[in-house]
Coordinates of C-alpha atoms and ligand atoms in Angstrom, one line a residue:
X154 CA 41.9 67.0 -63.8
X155 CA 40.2 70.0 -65.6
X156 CA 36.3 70.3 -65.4
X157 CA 33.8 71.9 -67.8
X158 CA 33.0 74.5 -65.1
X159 CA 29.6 76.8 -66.1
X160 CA 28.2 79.1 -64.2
X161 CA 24.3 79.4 -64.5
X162 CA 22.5 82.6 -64.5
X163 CA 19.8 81.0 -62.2
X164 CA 19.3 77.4 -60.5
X165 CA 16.0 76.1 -59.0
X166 CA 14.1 72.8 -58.1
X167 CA 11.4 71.9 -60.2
X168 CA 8.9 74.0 -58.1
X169 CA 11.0 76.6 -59.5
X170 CA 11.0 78.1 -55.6
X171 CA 13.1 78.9 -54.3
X172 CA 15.9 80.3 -57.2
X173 CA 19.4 81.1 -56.7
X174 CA 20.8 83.4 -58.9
X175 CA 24.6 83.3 -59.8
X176 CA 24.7 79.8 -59.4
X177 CA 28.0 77.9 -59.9
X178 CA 27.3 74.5 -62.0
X179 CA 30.5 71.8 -62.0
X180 CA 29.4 69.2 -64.5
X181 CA 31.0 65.7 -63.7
X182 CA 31.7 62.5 -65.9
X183 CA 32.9 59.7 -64.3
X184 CA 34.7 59.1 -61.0
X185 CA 37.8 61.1 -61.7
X186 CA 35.9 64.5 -62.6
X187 CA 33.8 63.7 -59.3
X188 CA 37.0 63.7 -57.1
X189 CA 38.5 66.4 -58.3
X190 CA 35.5 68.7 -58.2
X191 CA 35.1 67.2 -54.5
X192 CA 39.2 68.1 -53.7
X193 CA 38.7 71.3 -55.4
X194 CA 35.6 72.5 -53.5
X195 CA 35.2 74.0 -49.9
X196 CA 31.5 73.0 -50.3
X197 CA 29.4 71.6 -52.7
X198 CA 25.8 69.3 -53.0
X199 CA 25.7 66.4 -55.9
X200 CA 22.5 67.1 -58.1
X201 CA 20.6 64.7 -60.4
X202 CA 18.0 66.2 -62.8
X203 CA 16.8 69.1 -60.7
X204 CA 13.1 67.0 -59.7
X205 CA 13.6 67.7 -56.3
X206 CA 10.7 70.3 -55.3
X207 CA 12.9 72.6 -53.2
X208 CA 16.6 73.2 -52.7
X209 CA 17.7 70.3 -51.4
X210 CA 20.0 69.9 -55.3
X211 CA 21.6 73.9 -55.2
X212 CA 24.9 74.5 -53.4
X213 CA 25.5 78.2 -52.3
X214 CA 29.1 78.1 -53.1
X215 CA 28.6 75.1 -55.7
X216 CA 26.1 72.6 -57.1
X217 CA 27.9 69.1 -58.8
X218 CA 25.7 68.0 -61.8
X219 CA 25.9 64.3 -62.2
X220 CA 24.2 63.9 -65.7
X221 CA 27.1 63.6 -68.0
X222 CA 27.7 60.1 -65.9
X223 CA 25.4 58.4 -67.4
X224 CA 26.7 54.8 -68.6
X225 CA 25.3 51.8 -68.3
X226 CA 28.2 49.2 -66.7
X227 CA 26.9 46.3 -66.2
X228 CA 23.6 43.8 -65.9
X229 CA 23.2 40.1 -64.9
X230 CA 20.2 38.7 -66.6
X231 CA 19.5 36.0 -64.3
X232 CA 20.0 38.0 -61.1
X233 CA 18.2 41.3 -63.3
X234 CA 21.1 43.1 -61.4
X235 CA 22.3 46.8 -63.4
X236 CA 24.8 48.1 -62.5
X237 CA 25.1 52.2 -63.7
X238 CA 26.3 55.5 -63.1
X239 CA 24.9 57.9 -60.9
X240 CA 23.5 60.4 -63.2
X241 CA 21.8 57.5 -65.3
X242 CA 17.8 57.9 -65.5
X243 CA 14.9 56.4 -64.9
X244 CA 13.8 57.2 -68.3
X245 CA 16.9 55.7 -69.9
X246 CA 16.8 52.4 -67.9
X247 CA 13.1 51.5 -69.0
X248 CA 13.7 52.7 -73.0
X249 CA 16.6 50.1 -72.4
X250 CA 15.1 47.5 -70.4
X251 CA 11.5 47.2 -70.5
X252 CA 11.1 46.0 -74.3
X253 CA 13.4 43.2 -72.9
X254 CA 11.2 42.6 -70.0
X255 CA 12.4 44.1 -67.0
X256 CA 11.0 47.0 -65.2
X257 CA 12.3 49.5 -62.4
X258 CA 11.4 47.7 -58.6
X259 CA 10.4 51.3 -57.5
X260 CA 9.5 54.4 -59.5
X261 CA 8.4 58.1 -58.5
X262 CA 5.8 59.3 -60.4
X263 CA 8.1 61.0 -63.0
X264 CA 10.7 59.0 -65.0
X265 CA 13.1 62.1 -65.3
X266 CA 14.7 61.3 -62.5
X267 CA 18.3 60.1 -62.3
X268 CA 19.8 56.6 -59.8
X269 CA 21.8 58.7 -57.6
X270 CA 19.0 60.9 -56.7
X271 CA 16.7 58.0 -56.5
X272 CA 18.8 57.0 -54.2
X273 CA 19.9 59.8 -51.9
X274 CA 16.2 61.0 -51.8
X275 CA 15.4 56.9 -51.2
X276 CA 11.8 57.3 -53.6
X277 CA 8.9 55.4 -52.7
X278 CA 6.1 54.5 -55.6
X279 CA 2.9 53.6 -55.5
X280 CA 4.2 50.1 -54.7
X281 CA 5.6 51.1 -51.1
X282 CA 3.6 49.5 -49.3
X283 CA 4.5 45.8 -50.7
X284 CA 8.6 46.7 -52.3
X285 CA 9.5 49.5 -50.1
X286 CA 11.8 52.4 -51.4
X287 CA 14.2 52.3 -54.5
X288 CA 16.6 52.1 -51.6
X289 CA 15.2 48.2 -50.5
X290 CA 16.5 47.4 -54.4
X291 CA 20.4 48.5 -53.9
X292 CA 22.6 45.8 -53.7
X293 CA 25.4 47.9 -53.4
X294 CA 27.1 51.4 -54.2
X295 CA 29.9 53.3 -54.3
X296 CA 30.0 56.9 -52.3
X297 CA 33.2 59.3 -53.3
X298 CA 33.8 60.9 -50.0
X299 CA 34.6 64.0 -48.6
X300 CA 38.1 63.0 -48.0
X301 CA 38.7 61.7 -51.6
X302 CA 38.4 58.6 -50.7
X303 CA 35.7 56.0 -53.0
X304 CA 34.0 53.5 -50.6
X305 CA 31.1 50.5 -51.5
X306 CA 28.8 50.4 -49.2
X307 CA 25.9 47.8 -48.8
X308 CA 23.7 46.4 -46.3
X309 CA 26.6 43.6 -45.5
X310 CA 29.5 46.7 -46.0
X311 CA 29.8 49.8 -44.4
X312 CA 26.3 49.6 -43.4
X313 CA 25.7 52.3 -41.0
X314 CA 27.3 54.5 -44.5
X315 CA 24.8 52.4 -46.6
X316 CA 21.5 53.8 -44.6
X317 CA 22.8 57.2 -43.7
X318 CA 22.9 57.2 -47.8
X319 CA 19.6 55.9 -49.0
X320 CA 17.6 59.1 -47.9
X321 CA 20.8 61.3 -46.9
X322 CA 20.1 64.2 -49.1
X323 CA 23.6 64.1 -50.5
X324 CA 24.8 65.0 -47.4
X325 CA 27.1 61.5 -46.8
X326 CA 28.5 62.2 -50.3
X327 CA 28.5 61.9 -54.0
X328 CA 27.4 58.3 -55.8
X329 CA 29.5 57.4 -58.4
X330 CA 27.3 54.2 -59.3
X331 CA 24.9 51.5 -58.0
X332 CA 23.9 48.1 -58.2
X333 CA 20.4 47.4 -58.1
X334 CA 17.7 44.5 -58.8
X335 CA 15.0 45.0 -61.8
X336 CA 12.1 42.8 -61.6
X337 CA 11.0 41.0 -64.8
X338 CA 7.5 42.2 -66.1
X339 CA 5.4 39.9 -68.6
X340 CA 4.5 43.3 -71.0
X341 CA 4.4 46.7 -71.3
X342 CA 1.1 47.3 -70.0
X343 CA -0.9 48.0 -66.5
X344 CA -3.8 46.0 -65.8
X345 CA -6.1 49.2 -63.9
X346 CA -9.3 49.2 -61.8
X347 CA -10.6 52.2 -61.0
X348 CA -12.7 52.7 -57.5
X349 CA -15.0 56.1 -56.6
X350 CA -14.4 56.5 -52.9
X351 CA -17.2 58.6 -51.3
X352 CA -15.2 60.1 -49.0
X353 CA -11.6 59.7 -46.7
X354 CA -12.6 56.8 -44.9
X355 CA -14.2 54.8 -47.7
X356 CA -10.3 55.6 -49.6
X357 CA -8.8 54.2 -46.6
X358 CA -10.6 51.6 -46.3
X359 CA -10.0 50.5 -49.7
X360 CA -7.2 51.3 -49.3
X361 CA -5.8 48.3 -46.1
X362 CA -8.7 46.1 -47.9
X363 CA -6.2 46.1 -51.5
X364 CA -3.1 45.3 -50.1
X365 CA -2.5 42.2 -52.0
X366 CA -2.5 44.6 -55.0
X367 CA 1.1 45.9 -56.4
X368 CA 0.4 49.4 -57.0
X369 CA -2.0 51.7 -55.0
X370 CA -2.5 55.5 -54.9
X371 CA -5.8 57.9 -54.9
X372 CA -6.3 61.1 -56.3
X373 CA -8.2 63.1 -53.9
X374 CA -10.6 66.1 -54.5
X375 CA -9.1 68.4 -52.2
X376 CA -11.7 71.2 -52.0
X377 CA -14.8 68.4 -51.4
X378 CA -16.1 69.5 -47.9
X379 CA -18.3 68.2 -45.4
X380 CA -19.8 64.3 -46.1
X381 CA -17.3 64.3 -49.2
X382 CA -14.2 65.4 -47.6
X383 CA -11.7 63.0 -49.0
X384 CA -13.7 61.8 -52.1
X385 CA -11.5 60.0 -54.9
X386 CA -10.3 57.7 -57.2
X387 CA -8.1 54.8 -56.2
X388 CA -6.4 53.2 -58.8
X389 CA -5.1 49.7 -58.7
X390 CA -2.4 48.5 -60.7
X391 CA -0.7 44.5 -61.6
X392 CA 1.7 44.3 -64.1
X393 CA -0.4 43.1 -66.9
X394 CA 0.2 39.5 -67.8
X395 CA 0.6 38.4 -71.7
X396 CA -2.3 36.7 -71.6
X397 CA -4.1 39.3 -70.3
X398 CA -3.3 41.8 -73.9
X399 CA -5.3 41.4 -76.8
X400 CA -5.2 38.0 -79.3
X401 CA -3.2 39.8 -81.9
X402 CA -0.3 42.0 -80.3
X403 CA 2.6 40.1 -81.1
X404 CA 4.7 42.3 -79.3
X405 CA 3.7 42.9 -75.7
X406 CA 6.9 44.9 -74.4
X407 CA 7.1 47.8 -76.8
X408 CA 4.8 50.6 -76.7
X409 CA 3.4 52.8 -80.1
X410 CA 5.5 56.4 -80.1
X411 CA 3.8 59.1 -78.4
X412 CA 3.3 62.6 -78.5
X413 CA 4.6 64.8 -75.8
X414 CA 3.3 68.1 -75.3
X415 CA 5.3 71.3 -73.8
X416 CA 4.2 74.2 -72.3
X417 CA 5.2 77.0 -74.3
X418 CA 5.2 80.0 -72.0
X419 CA 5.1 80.4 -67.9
X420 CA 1.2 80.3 -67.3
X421 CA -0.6 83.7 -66.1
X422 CA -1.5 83.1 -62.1
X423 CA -5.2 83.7 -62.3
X424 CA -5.1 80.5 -64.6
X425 CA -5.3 77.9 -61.6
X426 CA -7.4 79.2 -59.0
X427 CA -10.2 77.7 -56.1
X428 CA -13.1 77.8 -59.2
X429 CA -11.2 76.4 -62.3
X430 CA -9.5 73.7 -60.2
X431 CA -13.2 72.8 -58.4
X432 CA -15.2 72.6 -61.4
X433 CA -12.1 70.1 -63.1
X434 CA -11.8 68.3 -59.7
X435 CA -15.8 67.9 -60.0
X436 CA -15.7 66.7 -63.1
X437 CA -12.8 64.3 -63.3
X438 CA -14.4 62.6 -60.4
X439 CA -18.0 61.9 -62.0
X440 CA -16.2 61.0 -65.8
X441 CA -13.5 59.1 -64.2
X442 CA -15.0 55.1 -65.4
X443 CA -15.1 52.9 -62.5
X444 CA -13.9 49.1 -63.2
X445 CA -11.2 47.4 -65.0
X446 CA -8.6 48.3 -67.6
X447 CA -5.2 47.7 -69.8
X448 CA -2.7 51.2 -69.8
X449 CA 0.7 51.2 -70.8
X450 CA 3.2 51.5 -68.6
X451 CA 3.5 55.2 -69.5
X452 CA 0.2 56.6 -68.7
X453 CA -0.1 54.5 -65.3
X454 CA 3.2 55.7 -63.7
X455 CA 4.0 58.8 -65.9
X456 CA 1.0 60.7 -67.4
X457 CA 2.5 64.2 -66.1
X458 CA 6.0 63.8 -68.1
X459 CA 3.6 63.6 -71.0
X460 CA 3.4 67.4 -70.7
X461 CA 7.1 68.3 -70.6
X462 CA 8.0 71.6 -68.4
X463 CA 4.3 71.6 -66.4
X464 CA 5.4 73.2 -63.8
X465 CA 5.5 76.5 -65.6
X466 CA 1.6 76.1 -65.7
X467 CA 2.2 77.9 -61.8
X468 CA 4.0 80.6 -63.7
X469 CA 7.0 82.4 -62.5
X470 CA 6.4 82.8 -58.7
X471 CA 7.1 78.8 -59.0
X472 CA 4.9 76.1 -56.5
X473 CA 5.3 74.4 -53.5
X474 CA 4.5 71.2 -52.3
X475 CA 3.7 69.9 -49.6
X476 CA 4.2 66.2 -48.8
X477 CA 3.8 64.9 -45.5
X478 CA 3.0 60.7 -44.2
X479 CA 1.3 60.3 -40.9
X480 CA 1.4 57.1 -38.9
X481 CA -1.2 54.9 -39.2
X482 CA -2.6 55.2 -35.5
X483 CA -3.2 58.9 -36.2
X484 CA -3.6 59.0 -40.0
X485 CA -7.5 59.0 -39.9
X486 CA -7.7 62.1 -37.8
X487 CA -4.7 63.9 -38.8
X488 CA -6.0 63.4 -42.8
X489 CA -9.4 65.0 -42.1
X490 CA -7.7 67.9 -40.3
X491 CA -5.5 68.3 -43.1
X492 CA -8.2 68.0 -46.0
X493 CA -10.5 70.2 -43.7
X494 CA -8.0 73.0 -43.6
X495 CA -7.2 72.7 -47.2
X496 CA -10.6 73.1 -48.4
X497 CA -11.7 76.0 -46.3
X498 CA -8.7 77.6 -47.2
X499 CA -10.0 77.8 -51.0
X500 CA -6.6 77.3 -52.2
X501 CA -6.4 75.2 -55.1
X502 CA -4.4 72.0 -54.8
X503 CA -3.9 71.1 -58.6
X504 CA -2.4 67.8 -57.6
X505 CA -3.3 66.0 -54.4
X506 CA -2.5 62.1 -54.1
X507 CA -2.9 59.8 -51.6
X508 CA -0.8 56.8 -50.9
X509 CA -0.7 53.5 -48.4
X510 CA 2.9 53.1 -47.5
X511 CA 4.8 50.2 -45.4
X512 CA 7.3 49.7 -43.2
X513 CA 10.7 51.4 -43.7
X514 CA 14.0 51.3 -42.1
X515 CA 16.6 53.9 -42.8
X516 CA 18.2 57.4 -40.9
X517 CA 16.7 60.4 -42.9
X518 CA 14.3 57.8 -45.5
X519 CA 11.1 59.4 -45.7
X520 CA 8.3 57.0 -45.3
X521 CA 7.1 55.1 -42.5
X522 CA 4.0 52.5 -42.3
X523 CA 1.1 55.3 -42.7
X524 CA -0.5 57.5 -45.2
X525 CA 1.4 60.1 -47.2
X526 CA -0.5 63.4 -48.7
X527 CA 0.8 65.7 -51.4
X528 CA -0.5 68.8 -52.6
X529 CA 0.7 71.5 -54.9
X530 CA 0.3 74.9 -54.2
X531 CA 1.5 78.2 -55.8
X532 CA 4.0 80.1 -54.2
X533 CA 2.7 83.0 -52.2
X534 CA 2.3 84.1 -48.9
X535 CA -1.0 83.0 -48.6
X536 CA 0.4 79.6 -49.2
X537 CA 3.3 79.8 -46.5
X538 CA 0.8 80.8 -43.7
X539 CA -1.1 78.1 -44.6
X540 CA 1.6 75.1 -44.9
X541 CA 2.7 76.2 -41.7
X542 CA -0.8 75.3 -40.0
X543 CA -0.3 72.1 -42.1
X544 CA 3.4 71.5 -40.8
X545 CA 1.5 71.9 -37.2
X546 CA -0.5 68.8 -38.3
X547 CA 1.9 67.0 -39.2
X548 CA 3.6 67.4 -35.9
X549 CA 0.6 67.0 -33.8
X550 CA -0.1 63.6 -35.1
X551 CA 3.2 62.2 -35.3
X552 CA 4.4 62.9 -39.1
X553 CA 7.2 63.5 -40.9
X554 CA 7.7 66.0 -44.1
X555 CA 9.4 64.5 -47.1
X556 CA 13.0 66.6 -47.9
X557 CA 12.5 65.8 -51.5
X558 CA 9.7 67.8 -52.1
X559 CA 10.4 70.7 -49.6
X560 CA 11.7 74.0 -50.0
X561 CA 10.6 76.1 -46.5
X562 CA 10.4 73.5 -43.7
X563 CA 11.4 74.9 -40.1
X564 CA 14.4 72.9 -38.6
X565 CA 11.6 71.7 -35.3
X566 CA 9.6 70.2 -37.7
X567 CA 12.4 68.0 -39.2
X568 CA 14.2 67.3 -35.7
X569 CA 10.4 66.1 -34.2
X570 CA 10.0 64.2 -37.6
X571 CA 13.0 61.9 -37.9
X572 CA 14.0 60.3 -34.5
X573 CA 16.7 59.1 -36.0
X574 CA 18.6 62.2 -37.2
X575 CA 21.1 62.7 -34.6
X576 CA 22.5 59.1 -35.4
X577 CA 22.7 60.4 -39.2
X578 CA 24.2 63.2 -38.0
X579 CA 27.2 61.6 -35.8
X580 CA 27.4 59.5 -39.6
X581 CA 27.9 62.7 -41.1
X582 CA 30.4 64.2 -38.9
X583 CA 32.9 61.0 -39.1
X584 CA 32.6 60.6 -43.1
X585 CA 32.4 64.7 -43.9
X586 CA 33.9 66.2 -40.4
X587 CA 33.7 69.9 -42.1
X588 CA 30.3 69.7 -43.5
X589 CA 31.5 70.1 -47.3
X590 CA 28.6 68.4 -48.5
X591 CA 25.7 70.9 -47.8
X592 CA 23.0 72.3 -50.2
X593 CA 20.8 75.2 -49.4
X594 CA 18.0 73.2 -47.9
X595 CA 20.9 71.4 -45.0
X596 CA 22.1 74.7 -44.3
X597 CA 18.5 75.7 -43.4
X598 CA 17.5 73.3 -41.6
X599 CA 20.4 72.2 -39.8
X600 CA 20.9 69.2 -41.1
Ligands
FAD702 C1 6.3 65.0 -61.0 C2 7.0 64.5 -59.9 C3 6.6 63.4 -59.2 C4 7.3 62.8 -58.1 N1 6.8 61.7 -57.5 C5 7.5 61.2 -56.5 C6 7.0 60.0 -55.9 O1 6.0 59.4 -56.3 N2 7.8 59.4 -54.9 C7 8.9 60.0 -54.5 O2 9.6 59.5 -53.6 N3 9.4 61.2 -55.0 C8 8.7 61.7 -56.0 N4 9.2 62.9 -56.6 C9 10.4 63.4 -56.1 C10 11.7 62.9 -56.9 O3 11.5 61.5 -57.1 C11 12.9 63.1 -56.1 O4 13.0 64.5 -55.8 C12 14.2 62.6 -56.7 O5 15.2 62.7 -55.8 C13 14.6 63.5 -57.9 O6 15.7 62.9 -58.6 P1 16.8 63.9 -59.3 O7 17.7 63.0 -60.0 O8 16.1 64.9 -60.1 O9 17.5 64.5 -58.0 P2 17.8 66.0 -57.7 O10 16.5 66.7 -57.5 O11 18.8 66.6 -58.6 O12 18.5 65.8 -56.2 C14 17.7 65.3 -55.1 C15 18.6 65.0 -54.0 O13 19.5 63.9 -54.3 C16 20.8 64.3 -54.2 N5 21.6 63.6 -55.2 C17 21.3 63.6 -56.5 N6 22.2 62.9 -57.2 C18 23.1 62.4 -56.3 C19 24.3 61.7 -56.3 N7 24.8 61.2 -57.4 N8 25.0 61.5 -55.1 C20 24.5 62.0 -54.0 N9 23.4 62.7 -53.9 C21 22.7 62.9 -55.0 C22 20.8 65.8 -54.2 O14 21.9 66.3 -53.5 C23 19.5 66.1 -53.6 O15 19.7 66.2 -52.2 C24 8.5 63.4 -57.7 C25 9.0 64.6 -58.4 C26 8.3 65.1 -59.4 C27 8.8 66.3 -60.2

């Protein structure tokens, strides 16, 4: 079976740190290309669309690119079951879907993301909390082995394969397809309120007191200090009903075309630093409109893929991020600790989100019933020394980092992290006894 082989002059996760130069790229449609590449390989990693942060999608000897498998197979409209290819997006499924009224059960907060690495990175949304991860939504999948071999898991088949693969990494093996439920939406549009929180405790508060809504996350003014450490904006979201629209808009699932932008060159670095980022943090707080709203769809989940290639605004030295959840015994403290450090660092934390998630089974799945940060940083030393005092945060208070957005976690931090990774491990070891599924980020941290 012959593959379109390329090789890449450079590879990189969308932080665009780190980058391997010399990269070999296999590109893979269908089953058949996928098993040969596998048989043909002494090591290789799957990757979807490259939204991974870090390097958790590059193989040192080769890197598997599931985007030309991209079909949809099969959906049951009275179950809302699809069934797709791996390298399928998110994007894709909602052009298709939504204007017939169905809607992704979980979504990150870009759409450029494909189903197998929604799967193998397990994504949560801002609707954790109540759904869980895209991974609670997989009826079934099928995993090509190391061996050659193309298995359906499930949680009724091969089950202990089914969890080590919802979160794995792409470390059980490649996913040729999946089977998973879309919920039915009313119309196109988000029904929004908007909440100033004074500071982190107000946020959290607001937070456990808006459970019943679907959709929860705050935006956090990371260099507030002192009485306003932790002020933001929580935004609530419901699926708007039809009768919630405008009298007149006789077509409630389809959206008016928009423009995207693109950033045309990589962005200087003295563009986003501590005073440009604190006067826009000061005032998007104070314009932001407290109270209710109707937003498409789009501009709720997505209003970052509105600007296509942003992450060149940290120009070429790339970003990092740094995403960790704390329990919620601990989350308080460990939050203010976190904040506190950011903000008398000065470092300038473009993004920072907050978000309430639930309960979550699974081997390597990142969240667990706490609070998650993220913050974007650029890529320097500066920032290093100072995610390393974060990591020590994280482990003094019980957290875990999230793989999918990390590119220079220590192995001890990972290990204290996820009690549960020897058991993925022994998983690993029967399915893939020579470790040919590795990328660059298993390889470092042992996985
Ligand atoms: C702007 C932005 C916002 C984000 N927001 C969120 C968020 O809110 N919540 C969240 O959870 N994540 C979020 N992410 C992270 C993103 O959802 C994950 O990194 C996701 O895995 C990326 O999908 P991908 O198709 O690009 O996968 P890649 O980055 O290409 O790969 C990610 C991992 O999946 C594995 N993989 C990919 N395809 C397969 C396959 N077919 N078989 C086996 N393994 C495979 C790869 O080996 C790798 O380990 C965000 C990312 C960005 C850029």
């Amino acid at each position: 079976m012959a593959l379109t082989e390329q090789t890449q002059a450079s590879l990189s996760g969308w932080g665009n740190f780190p980058r391997l130069r010399d990269a070999r790229v296999l590109r893979a449609r269908g089953e058949a290309e996928m098993r040969a590449a596998i048989a043909q390989e002494r090591s290789l990693i799957a990757r979807g669309n490259g939204r991974s942060y870090g390097d958790p999608a590059m193989g040192s000897r080769a890197t598997l690119s599931l985007l030309p498998s991209d079909r949809l197979m099969a959906f049951d409209a009275d179950s809302g079951v699809l069934t797709c290819e791996a390298g399928v997006m998110l994007a894709d499924i909602l052009d298709v879907f939504v204007p017939r009224g169905w809607f992704v059960p979980v979504t990150p907060g870009t759409k450029f993301v494909t189903v197998g690495g929604a799967i193998a990175s397990n994504v949560h949304g801002k609707n954790h909390h109540g759904a869980g991860s895209f991974g609670n939504h997989v009826e079934s999948l099928t995993l090509a082995l190391a061996d050659g071999r193309v298995v359906r898991c499930s949680p009724q088949e091969n089950a202990d394969l089914f969890a080590a693969t919802c979160g794995g990494m792409g470390l059980t093996g490649v996913i040729v397809s999946a089977s998973f439920r879309l919920m039915r939406i009313e119309t196109a549009y988000i029904r929004q309120e908007t909440h100033h929180a004074a500071n982190l405790e107000t946020v959290m508060a607001m937070f456990e007191a808006n459970q019943a809504w679907t959709y929860s996350v705050a935006w956090i003014d990371c260099l507030a200090r002192g009485p306003d450490l932790g002020r933001s904006l929580l935004y609530l979201g419901e699926h708007a009903r039809a009768d919630e629209l405008p009298a007149g808009n006789g077509q409630p699932l389809v959206l008016p075309p928009k423009a995207t932008r693109r950033v045309p060159i990589d962005f200087p670095a003295f563009a986003l630093n501590r005073w440009s980022v604190r006067a826009f943090n000061a005032l998007y707080y104070r314009r932001a409109q407290a109270g209710g709203s109707l937003i498409d769809y789009d501009s709720y989940f997505y209003p970052l893929d509105a600007i296509l290639e942003w992450n060149r605004i940290y120009g070429r030295p790339g970003f990092l991020q740094f995403q960790c959840v704390l329990p919620k015994a601990t989350a308080a403290a460990g939050l203010r600790l976190l904040l506190d450090r950011v903000a008398r660092s000065g470092r300038a934390s473009f993004l920072a989100v907050l978000k309430l998630l639930g309960k979550q089974d699974g081997l390597l799945s990142f969240p667990m019933e706490g609070y998650t940060l993220a913050l974007d940083f650029p890529a320097d030393t500066g920032t290093l020394g100072l995610m390393l005092e974060l990591d020590a945060i994280t482990a003094d208070h019980g957290g875990r980092p999230y793989l999918a957005k990390d590119s220079r976690c220590g192995a001890t931090l990972v290990r204290q992290g996820y009690p549960h990774l020897g058991e993925f491990q022994s998983i690993r070891a029967r399915v893939d006894p020579t470790g040919k599924f590795s990328s660059l980020q298993s390889e470092r941290l042992g996985l």
